[in-house]
Short mmCIF file of C-alpha atoms in Angstrom, two decimals:
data_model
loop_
_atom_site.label_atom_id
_atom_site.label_comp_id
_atom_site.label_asym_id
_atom_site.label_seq_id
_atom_site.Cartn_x
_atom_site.Cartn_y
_atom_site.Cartn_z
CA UNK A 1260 168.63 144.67 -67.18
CA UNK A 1261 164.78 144.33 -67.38
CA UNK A 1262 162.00 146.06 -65.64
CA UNK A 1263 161.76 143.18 -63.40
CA UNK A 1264 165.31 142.14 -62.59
CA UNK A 1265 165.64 145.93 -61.80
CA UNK A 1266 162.11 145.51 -59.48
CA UNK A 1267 163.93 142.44 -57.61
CA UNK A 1268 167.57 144.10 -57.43
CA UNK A 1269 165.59 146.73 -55.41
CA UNK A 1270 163.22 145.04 -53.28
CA UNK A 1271 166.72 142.67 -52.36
CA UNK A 1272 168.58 146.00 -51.52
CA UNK A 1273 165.59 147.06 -49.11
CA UNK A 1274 165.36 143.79 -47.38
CA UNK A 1275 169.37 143.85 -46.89
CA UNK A 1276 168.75 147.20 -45.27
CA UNK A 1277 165.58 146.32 -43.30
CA UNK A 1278 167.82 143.09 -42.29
CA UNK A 1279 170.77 145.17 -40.98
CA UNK A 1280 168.46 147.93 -39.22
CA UNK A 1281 166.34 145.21 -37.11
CA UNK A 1282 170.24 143.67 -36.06
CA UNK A 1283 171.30 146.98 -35.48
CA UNK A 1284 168.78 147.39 -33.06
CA UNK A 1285 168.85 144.10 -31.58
CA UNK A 1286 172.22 144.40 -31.04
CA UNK A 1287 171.64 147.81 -29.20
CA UNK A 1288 168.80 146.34 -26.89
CA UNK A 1289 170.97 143.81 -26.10
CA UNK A 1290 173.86 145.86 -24.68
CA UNK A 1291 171.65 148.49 -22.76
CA UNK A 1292 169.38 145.20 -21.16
CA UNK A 1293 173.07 143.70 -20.03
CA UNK A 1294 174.37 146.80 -18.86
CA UNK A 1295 171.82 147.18 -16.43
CA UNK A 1296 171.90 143.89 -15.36
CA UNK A 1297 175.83 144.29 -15.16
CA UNK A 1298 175.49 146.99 -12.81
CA UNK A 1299 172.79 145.82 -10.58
CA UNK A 1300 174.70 142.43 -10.35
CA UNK A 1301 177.89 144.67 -8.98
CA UNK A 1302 175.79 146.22 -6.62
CA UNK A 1303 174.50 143.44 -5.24
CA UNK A 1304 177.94 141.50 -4.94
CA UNK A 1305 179.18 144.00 -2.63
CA UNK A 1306 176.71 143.22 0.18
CA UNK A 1307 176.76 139.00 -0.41
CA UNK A 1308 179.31 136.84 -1.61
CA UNK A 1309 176.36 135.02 -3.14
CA UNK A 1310 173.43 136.02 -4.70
CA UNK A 1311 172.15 133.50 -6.93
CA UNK A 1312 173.39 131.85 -9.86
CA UNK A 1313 172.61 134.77 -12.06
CA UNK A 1314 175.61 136.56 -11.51
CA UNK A 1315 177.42 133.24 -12.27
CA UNK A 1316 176.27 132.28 -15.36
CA UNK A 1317 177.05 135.39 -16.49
CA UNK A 1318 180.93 135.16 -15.83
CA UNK A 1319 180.35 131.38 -17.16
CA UNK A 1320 178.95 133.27 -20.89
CA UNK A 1321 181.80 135.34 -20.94
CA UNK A 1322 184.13 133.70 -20.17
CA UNK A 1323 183.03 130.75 -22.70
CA UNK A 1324 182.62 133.53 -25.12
CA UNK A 1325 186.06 134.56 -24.99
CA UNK A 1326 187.65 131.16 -25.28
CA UNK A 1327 185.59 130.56 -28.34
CA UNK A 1328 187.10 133.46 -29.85
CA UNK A 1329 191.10 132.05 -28.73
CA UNK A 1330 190.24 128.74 -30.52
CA UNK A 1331 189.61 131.14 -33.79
CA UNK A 1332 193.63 130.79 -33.89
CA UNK A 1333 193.82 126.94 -34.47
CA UNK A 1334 193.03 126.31 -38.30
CA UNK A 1335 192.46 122.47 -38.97
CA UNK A 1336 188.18 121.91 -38.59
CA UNK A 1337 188.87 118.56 -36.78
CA UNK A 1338 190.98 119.77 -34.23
CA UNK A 1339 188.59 123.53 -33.96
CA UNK A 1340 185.40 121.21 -33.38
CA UNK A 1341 187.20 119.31 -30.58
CA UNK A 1342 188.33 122.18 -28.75
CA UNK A 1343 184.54 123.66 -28.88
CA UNK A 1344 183.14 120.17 -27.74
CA UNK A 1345 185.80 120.21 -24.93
CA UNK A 1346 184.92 124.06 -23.62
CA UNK A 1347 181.26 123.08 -23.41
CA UNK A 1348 182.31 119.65 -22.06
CA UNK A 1349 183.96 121.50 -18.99
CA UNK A 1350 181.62 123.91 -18.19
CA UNK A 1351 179.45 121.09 -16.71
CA UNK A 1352 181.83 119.39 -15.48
CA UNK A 1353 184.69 121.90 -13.94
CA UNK A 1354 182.08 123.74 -12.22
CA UNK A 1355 180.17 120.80 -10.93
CA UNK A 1356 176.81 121.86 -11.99
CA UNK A 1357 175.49 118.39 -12.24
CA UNK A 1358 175.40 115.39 -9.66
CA UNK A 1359 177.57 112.71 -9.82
CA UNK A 1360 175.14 110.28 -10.60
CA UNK A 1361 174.97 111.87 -14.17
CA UNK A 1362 178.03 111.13 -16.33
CA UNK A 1363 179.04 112.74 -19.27
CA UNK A 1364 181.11 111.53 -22.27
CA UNK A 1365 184.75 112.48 -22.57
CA UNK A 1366 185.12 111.34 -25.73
CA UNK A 1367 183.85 110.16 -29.50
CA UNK A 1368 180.81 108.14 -28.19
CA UNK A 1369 178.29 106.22 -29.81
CA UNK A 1370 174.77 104.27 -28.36
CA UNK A 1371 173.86 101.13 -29.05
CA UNK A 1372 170.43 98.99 -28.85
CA UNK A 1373 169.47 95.80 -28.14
CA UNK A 1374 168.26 96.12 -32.07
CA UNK A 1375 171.49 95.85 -33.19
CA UNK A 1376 171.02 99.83 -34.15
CA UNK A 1377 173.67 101.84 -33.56
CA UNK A 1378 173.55 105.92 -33.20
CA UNK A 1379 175.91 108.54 -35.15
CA UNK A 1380 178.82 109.67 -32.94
CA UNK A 1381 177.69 111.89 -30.36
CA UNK A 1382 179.51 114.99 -29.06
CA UNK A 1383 178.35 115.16 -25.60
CA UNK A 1384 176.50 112.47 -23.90
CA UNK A 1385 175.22 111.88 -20.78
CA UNK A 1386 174.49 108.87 -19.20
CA UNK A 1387 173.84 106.77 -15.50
CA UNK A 1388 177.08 107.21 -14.18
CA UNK A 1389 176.59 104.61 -11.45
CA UNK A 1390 174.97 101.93 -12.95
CA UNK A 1391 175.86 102.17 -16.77
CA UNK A 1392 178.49 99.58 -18.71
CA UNK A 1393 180.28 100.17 -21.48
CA UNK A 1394 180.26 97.67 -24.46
CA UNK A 1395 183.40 98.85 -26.42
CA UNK A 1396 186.19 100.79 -25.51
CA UNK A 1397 189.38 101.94 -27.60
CA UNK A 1398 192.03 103.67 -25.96
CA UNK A 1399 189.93 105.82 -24.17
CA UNK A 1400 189.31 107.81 -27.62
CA UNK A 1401 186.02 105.87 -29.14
CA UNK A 1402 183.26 104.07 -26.73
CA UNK A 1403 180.09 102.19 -27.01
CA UNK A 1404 177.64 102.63 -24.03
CA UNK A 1405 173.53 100.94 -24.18
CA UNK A 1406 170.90 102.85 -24.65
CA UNK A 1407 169.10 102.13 -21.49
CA UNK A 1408 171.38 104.26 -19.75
CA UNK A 1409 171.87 106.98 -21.69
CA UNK A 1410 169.87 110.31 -20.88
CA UNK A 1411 170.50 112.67 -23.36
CA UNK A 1412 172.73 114.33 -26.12
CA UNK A 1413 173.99 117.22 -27.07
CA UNK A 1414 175.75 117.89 -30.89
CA UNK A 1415 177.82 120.72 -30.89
CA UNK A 1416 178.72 123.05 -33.58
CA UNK A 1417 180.95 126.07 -33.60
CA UNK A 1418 179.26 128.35 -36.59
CA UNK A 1419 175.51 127.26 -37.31
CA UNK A 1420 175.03 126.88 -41.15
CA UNK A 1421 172.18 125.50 -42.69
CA UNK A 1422 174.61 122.60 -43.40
CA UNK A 1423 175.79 122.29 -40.14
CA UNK A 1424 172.34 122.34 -38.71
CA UNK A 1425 171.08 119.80 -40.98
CA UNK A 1426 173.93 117.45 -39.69
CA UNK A 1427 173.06 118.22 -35.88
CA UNK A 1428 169.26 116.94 -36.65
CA UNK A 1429 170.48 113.80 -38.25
CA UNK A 1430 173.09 112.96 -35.44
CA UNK A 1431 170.18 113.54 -32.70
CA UNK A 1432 167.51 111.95 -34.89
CA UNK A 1433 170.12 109.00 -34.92
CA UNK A 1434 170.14 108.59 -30.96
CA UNK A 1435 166.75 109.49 -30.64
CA UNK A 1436 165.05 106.80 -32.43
CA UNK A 1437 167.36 104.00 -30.84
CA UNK A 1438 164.79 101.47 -29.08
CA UNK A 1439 164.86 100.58 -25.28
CA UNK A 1440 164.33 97.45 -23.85
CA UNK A 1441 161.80 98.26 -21.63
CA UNK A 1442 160.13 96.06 -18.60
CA UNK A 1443 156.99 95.53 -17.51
CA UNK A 1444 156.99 97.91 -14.78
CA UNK A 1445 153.36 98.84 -14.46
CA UNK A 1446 152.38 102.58 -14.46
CA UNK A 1447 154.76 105.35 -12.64
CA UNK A 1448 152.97 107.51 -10.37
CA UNK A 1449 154.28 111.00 -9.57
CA UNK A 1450 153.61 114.16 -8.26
CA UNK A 1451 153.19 116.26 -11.07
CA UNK A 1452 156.38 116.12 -12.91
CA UNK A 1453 156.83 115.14 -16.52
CA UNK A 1454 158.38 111.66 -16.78
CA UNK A 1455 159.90 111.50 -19.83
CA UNK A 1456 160.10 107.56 -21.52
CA UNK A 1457 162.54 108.74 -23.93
CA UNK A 1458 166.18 110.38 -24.16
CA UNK A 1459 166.45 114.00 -25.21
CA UNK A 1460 168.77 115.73 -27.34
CA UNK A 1461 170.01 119.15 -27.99
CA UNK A 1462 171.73 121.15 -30.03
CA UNK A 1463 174.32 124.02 -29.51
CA UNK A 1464 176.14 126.26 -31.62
CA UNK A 1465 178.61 128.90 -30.52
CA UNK A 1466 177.25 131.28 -33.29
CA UNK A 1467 175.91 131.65 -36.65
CA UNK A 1468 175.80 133.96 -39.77
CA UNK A 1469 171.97 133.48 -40.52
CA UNK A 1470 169.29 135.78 -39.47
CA UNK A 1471 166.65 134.88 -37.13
CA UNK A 1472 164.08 134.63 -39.77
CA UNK A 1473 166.39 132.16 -41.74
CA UNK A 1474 167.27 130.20 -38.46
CA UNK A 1475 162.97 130.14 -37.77
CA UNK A 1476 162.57 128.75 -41.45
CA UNK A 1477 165.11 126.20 -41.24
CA UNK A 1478 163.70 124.90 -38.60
CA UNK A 1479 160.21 124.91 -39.78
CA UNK A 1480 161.44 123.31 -42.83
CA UNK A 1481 163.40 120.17 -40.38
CA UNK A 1482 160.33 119.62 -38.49
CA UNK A 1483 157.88 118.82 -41.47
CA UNK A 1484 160.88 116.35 -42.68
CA UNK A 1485 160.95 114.22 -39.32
CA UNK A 1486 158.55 112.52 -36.71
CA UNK A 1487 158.16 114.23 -33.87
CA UNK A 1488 159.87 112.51 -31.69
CA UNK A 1489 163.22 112.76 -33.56
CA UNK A 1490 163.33 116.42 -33.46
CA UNK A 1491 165.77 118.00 -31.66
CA UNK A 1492 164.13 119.18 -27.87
CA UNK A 1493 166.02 122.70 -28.20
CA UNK A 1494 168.32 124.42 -30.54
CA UNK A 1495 170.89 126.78 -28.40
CA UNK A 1496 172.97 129.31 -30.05
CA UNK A 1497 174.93 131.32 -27.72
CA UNK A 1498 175.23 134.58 -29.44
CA UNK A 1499 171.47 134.89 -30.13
CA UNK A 1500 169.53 132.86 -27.95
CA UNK A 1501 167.42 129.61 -28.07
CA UNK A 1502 164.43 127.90 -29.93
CA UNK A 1503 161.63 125.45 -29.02
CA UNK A 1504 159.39 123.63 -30.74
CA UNK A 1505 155.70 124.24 -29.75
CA UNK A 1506 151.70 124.60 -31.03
CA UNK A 1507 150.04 127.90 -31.24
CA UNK A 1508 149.85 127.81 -27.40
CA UNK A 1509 152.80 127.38 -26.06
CA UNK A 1510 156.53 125.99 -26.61
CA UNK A 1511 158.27 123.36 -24.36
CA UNK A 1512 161.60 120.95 -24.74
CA UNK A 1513 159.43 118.21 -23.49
CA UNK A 1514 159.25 114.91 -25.63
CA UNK A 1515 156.03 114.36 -24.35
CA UNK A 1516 154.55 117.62 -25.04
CA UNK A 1517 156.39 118.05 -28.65
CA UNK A 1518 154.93 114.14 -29.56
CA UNK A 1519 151.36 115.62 -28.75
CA UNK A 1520 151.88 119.09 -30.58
CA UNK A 1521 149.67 119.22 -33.81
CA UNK A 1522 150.74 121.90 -36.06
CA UNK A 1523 154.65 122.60 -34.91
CA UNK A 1524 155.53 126.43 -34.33
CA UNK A 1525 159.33 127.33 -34.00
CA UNK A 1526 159.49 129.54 -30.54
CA UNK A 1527 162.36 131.99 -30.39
CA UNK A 1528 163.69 133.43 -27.26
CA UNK A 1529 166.44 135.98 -27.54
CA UNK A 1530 169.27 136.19 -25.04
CA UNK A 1531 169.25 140.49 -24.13
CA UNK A 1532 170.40 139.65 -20.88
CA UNK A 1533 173.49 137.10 -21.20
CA UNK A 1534 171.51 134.52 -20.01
CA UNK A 1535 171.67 131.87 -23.08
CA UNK A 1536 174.32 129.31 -21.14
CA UNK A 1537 171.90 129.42 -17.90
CA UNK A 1538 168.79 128.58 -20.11
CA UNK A 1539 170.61 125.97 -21.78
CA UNK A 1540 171.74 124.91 -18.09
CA UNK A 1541 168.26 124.78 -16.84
CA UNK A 1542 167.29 122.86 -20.05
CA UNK A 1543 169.64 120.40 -19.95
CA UNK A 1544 168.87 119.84 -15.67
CA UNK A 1545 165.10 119.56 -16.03
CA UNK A 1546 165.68 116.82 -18.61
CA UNK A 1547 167.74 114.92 -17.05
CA UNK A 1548 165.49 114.66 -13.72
CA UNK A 1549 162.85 113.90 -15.34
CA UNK A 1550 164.44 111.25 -18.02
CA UNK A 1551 163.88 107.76 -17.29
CA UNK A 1552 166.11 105.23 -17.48
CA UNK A 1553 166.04 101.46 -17.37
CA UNK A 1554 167.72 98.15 -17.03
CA UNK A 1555 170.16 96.08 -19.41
CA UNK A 1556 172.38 93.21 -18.78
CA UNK A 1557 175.22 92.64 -20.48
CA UNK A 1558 173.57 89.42 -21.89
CA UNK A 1559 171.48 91.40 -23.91
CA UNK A 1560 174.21 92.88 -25.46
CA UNK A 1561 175.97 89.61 -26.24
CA UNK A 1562 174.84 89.26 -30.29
CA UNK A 1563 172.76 91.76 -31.54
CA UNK A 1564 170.54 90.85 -34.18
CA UNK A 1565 171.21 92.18 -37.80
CA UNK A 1566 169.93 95.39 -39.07
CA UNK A 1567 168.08 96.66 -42.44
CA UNK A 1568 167.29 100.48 -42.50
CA UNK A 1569 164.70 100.31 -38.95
CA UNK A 1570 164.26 96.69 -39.06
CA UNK A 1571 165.85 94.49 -37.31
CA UNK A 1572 166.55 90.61 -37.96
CA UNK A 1573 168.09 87.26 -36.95
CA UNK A 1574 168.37 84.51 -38.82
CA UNK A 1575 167.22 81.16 -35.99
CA UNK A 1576 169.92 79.07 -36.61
CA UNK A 1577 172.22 81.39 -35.66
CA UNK A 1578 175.90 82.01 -37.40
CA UNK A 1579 175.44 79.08 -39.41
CA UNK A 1580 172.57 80.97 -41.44
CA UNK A 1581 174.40 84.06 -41.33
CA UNK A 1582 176.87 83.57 -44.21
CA UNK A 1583 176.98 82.35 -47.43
CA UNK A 1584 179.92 81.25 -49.69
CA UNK A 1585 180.98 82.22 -52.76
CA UNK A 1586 183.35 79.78 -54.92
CA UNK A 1587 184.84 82.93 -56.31
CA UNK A 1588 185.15 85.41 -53.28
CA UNK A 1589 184.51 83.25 -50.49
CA UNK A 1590 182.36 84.15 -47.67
CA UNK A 1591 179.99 87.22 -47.48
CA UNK A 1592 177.05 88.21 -44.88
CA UNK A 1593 173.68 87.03 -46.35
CA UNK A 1594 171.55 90.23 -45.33
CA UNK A 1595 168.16 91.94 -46.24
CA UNK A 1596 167.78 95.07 -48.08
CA UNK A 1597 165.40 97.44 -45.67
CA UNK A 1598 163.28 97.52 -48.82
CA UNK A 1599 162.92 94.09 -49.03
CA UNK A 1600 162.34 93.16 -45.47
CA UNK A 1601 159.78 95.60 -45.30
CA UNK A 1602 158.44 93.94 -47.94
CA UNK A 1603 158.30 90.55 -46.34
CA UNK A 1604 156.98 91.85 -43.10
CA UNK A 1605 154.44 93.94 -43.95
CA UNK A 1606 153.32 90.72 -45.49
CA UNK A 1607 153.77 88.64 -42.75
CA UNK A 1608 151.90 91.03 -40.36
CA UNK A 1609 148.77 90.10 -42.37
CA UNK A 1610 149.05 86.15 -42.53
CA UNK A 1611 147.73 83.51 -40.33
CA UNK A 1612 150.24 82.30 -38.10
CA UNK A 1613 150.68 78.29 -38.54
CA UNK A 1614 151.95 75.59 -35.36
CA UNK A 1615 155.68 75.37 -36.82
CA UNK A 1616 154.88 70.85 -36.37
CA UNK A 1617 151.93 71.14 -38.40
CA UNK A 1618 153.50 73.21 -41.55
CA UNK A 1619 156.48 70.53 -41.23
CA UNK A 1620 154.13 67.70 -41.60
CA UNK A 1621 152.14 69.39 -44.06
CA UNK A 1622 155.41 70.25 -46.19
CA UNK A 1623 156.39 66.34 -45.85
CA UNK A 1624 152.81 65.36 -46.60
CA UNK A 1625 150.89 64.17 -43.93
CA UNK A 1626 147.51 65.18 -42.86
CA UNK A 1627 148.29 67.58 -40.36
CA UNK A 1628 145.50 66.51 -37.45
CA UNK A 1629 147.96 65.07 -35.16
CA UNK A 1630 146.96 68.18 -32.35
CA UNK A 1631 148.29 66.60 -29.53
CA UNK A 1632 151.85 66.60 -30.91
CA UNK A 1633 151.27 70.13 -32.11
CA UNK A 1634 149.92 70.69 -27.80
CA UNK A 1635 153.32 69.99 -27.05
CA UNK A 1636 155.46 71.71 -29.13
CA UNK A 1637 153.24 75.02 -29.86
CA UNK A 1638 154.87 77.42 -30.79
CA UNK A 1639 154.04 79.58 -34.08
CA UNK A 1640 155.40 80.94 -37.25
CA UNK A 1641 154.45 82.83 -40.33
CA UNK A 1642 155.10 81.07 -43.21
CA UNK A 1643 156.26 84.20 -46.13
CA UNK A 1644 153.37 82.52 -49.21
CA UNK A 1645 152.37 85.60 -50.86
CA UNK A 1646 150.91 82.84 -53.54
CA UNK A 1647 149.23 80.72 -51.43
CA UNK A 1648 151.21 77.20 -52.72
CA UNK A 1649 150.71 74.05 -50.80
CA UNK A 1650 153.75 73.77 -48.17
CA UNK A 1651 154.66 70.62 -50.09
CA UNK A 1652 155.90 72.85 -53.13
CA UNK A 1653 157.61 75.27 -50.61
CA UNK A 1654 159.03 73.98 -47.55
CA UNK A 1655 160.79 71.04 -48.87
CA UNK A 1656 163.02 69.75 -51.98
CA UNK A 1657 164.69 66.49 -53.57
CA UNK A 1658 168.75 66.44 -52.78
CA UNK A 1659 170.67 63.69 -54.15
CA UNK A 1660 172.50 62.20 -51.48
CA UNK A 1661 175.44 59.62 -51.52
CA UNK A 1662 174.03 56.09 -48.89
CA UNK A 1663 176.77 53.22 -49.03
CA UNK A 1664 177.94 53.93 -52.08
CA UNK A 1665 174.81 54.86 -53.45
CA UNK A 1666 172.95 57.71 -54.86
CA UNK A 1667 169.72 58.31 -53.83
CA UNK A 1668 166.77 60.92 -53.37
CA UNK A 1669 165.73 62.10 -49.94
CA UNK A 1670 163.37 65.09 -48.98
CA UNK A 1671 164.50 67.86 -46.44
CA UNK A 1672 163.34 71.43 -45.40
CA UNK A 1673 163.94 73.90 -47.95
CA UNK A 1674 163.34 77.25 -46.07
CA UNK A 1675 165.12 80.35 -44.10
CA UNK A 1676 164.18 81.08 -40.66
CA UNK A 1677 164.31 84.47 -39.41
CA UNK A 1678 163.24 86.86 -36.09
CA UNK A 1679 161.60 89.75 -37.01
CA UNK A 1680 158.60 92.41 -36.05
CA UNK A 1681 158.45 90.33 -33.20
CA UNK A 1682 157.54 87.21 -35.19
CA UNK A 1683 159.21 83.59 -36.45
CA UNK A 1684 159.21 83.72 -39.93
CA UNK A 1685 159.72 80.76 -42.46
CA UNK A 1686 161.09 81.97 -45.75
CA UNK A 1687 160.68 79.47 -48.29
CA UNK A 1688 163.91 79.08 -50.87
CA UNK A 1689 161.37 79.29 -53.66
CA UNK A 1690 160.83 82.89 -53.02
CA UNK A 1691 164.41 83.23 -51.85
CA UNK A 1692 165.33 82.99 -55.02
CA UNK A 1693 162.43 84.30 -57.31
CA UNK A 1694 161.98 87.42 -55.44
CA UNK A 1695 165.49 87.91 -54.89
CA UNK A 1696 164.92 88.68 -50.96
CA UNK A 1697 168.42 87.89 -49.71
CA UNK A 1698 171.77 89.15 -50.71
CA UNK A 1699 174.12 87.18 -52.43
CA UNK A 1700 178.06 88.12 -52.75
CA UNK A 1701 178.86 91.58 -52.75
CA UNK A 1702 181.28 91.32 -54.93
CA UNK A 1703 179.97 89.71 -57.80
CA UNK A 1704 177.00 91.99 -57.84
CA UNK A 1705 179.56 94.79 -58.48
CA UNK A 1706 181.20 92.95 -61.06
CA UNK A 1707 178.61 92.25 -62.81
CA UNK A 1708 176.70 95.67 -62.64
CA UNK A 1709 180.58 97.17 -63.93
CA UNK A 1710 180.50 94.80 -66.56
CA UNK A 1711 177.06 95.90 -67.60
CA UNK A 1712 177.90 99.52 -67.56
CA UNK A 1713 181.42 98.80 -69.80
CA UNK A 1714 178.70 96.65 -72.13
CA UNK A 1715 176.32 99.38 -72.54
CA UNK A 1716 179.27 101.78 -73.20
#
C-alpha cells in the first residue's frame, strides 16, 4: 500500500470515528432532552386531563414508532411500503386532526391537468373534500382527481436512501409542476397570511442510514438540479428530525418564500424532544390553510389535449388529425417529440401572426386586400415558415381527383393545424415532412432502426 492510500485509509478511519462520536452524542442529548420532557409531561397530567397537544403527539411518535418496527416482520417491499403509507395515512385521519373539508387519499392516486399532464402516483394526497370530482376510478384501488382541487402531497418512504430520496423529489416535482386553470379573480386581499397559488408537497421517511451531513448534501445537490418551485417544501424523517429549504436568513416550507430565495441553504432541525410528528403536523396544517384552490368543471376535463415532455398540444380538427394509418400496422397516434415541438414553438413565438382568410387566399393566389372579409372572420394564426416561402408553395398542393369519370387536378390546403403555447399554428406538409416534425408508425421506426443495427452487425 502506498504512502497515500495509507494517508486516506487513516484520515477515513478518523472520520468513521468522528462520525460515530458526534451520533453518540446526539443520541445521548436526545434521551436526557426527552426524559425531562417525559417527566414534566407526567406531572402535569396528573392535575389536567388536558394540557396541550404536546403530551399527545408524543404518544402519537411512539406509538407510530413502534408499529414501524412490527411491519419490519412482513418481507415483500410492495406490501412493507403500503403498510407505512397506511400508518401515516391514519394518524391524520383516526385521530381527526384535520377538518372535514380536507380529504385525503386512501389509495394509489394520481393528478391530472387540464394540460393533459398527468402526475406520478402519489402516496398521500389531500384534496377539497367537498367540492372535488374524481375523473377515474378503479375498484376503489387507483383514482384520478384535477388538479384544481388538490392541496398537497406527501411521498412516503420507510428507510431514506439516496435512491429513495431521489425518487420522492421526482414524484413531488411531478405534482408540483402540474398547471391550474386559473380565473380571473382579481387580487386576494388578506390579513397577513401567506396565500399560497400553488400545491405543496412533502416528504417523509420513517428513518434512514445516512448521516446528517450526507442527508444536508443530498439535498444541496437536489436543489441545484430543479426550479424552485418543484422542490420539495420539507423533508421529514422521523428518527432525526426535519429540513427546510431557506437563504442565509432564514428557512421556511413556504412556496412563496422558497420561489424568492436566491442562494438555497438546507436548514436542519433535530427532533431532541420527540416532537418530529407534531412539526410535521403543524407543517402539513399551515399549508393547507393557506393553499388555494380553484374551480374546474368536468367539461374541462372532457379531452385533454396531447402532451410532449411540458408542452402541450391539439391538433384543430380534432380526432380526425389525431391518427395516421399505416398499410402495414394500421393505425398509430401522430404525436410530437418534446424536442421537436419546442422546436416549432420557440419559432412560432417569434413570427408575425397572419388573419387565418388572408394566408388562405394568399396560399390559393389572390391578392390578399379583401379586409372586410378578413373583419369578419379575424381570428389569427402563426404560420411555422422558418424559410420564408410564399404560402402558395406551402399551404396548398395538386391532388388528382376522379370528376365523372374523369381525372383531373384540383388545389386544396396542404397543412396541419395545431393548439399550442397558447397559439393556432399552421404547419405546412412541406416541413412536415422535410423536418420530420411528426411521428409516423411506431412500429416501422423500430423495424427499421433493428434492421439497421442487424446491417451494421
Amino acid at each position: 500500500m502506498s504512502e497515500n492510500q495509507e494517508t486516506r485509509k487513516r484520515q477515513t478511519a478518523a472520520q468513521k470515528k468522528e462520525r460515530a462520536d458526534f451520533a453518540e452524542k446526539e443520541a445521548r442529548a436526545k434521551e436526557w432532552i426527552s426524559n425531562q420532557a417525559s417527566r414534566a409531561n407526567k406531572l402535569r397530567s396528573k392535575e389536567k386531563e388536558f394540557h396541550g397537544l404536546e403530551r399527545e403527539f408524543m404518544y402519537f411518535q411512539n406509538k407510530m414508532l413502534k408499529d414501524y418496527e412490527i411491519s419490519q416482520d412482513i418481507k415483500h417491499p410492495r406490501d412493507v411500503g403500503t403498510v407505512r403509507e397506511e400508518l401515516l395515512r391514519a394518524f391524520f385521519i383516526d385521530n381527526k386532526l384535520l377538518p372535514l373539508s380536507y380529504g385525503i387519499s386512501k389509495s394509489s392516486v394520481r393528478v391530472a391537468s387540464t394540460t393533459g399532464h398527468l402526475s406520478n402516483e402519489i402516496d398521500i394526497l389531500f384534496y377539497d373534500a367537498l367540492n372535488s370530482f374524481t375523473l377515474m376510478q378503479r375498484q376503489n384501488i387507483y383514482e384520478v382527481l384535477p388538479i384544481e382541487y388538490c392541496y398537497g402531497a406527501i411521498q412516503v418512504k420507510s428507510k431514506l436512501t439516496k435512491k429513495e430520496l431521489g425518487s420522492a423529489f421526482k414524484n413531488i416535482a411531478s405534482f408540483k409542476k402540474l398547471k391550474r386553470m386559473v380565473a380571473n379573480q382579481g387580487p386576494i386581499i388578506h390579513s397577513g397570511e401567506k396565500i399560497q397559488r400553488d400545491g405543496f408537497g412533502v416528504i417523509f421517511a420513517y428513518d434512514t442510514g445516512m448521516d446528517w451531513s450526507d442527508i444536508v448534501s443530498e439535498l444541496e445537490k437536489h436543489a441545484r438540479t430543479y426550479d424552485k418551485n418543484l422542490l420539495p417544501n420539507a423533508v421529514f424523517i422521523l428518527s432525526k428530525g426535519f429540513f427546510l429549504y431557506g437563504d442565509e436568513h432564514f428557512g421556511s416550507a413556504y412556496n412563496s418564500d422558497i420561489n424568492n430565495f436566491g442562494d438555497i441553504v438546507v436548514y436542519g432541525n433535530p427532533d431532541y424532544q420527540g416532537c418530529c410528528l407534531y412539526q410535521l403536523y403543524d407543517i402539513v396544517f399551515s399549508l393547507l390553510y393557506s393553499t388555494k384552490i380553484y374551480r374546474a368543471s368536468p367539461k374541462h376535463y372532457f379531452r385533454l389535449p396531447l402532451t410532449a415532455g411540458d408542452h402541450s398540444y391539439e391538433y384543430i380538427l380534432g380526432q380526425f388529425a389525431e391518427y395516421g394509418q399505416c398499410e402495414i400496422h394500421g393505425d398509430y397516434t401522430r404525436t410530437y417529440t418534446p424536442e421537436k415541438l419546442d422546436l416549432l414553438i420557440s419559432w412560432c413565438q417569434t413570427a408575425e401572426p397572419i388573419n387565418w382568410v388572408k394566408a388562405t387566399d394568399l396560399a390559393y393566389g389572390y391578392a390578399g386586400d379583401n379586409y372586410e372579409k378578413y373583419d369578419r372572420q379575424p381570428s389569427n394564426v402563426i404560420i411555422y415558415n422558418p424559410e420564408c416561402l410564399p404560402l402558395s408553395d406551402i399551404l396548398v398542393t395538386n391532388r388528382k381527383v376522379i370528376f365523372e369519370g374523369k381525372e383531373m387536378l384540383t388545389t386544396v390546403l396542404a397543412y396541419d393545424a395545431i393548439k399550442s403555447g397558447g397559439m393556432n399554428i399552421f404547419i405546412p406538409y412541406y416541413y412536415q415532412i422535410k423536418e420530420d416534425l411528426v411521428q409516423g408508425c411506431p412500429k416501422c421506426k423500430k423495424n427499421a432502426l433493428n434492421k439497421n443495427s442487424t446491417d451494421k452487425n
